[in-house]
Coordinates of C-alpha atoms in Angstrom, one line a residue:
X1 CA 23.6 47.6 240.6
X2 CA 22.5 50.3 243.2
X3 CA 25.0 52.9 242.0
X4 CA 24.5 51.7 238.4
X5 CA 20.9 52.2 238.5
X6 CA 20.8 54.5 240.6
X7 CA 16.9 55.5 241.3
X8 CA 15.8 53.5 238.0
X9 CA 13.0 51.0 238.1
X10 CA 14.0 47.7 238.5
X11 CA 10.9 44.8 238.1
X12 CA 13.7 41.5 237.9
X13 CA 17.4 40.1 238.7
X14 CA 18.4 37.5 237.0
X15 CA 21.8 35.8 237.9
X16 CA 23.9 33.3 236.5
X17 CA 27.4 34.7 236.9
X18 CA 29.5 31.6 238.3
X19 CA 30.0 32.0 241.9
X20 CA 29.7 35.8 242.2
X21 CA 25.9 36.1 242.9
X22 CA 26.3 36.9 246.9
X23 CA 28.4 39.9 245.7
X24 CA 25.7 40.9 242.7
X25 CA 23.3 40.7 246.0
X26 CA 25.2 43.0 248.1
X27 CA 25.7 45.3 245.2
X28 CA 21.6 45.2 244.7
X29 CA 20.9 45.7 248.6
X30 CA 18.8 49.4 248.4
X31 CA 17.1 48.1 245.1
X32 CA 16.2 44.6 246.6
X33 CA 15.3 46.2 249.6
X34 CA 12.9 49.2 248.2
X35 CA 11.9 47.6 245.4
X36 CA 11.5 43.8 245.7
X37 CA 12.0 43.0 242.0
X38 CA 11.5 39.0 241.0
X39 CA 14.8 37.6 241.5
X40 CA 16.2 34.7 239.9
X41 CA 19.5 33.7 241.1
X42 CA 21.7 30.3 240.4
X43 CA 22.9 28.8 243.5
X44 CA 25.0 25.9 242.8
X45 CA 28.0 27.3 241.7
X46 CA 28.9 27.4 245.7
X47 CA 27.4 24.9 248.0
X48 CA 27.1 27.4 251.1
X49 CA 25.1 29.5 248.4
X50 CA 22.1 27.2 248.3
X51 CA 21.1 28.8 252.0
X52 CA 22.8 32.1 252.0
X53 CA 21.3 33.4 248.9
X54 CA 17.7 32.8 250.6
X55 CA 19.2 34.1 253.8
X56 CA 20.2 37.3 252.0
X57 CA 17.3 37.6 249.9
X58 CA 15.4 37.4 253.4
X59 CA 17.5 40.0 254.9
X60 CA 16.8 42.4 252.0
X61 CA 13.4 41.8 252.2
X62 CA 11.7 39.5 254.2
X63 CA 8.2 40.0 252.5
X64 CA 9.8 37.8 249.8
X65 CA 8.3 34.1 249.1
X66 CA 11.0 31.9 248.2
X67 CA 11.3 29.0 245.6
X68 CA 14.0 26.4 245.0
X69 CA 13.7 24.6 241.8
X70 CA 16.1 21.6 240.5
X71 CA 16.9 22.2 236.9
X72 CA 18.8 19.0 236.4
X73 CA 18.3 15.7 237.4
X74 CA 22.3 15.5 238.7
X75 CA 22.0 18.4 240.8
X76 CA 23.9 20.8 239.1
X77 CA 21.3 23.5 238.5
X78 CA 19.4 25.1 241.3
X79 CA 17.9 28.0 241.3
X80 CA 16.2 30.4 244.0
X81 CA 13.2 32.2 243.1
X82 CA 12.2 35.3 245.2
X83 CA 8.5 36.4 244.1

């Protein structure tokens, strides 16, 4: 997204793309990091997920408040919110 983007204005991230959100992160790092758009990012596709995607987000930016929100009653759908 960095190189894609390149000095755009970037206000959200939204991710659902089965298992490859820690790369979308790293490929987001100077806009997360500069920017601190919202980010909404799925992270159940990969258990270790549901605490390295806050961990990352953290890195990026630690003035981030973090959510985690159960979408589903089985379990199958969390979701991080960075605001």
């Amino acid at each position: 997204l960095d190189k894609l983007i390149g000095g755009g204005r970037v206000t959200q991230i939204k991710a659902d793309i089965e298992g490859f959100e820690m790369k979308l992160l790293d490929g987001a790092k100077d806009i997360i990091t500069r920017q601190k758009p919202k980010c909404t990012i799925c992270v159940y596709h990969e258990i270790p997920h549901l605490w390295q995607v806050p961990l990352k987000l953290l890195e990026y930016n630690p003035d981030y408040k973090l959510y985690m929100r159960l979408h589903e009653w089985n379990f199958l759908e969390v979701v991080c919110y960075a605001m």
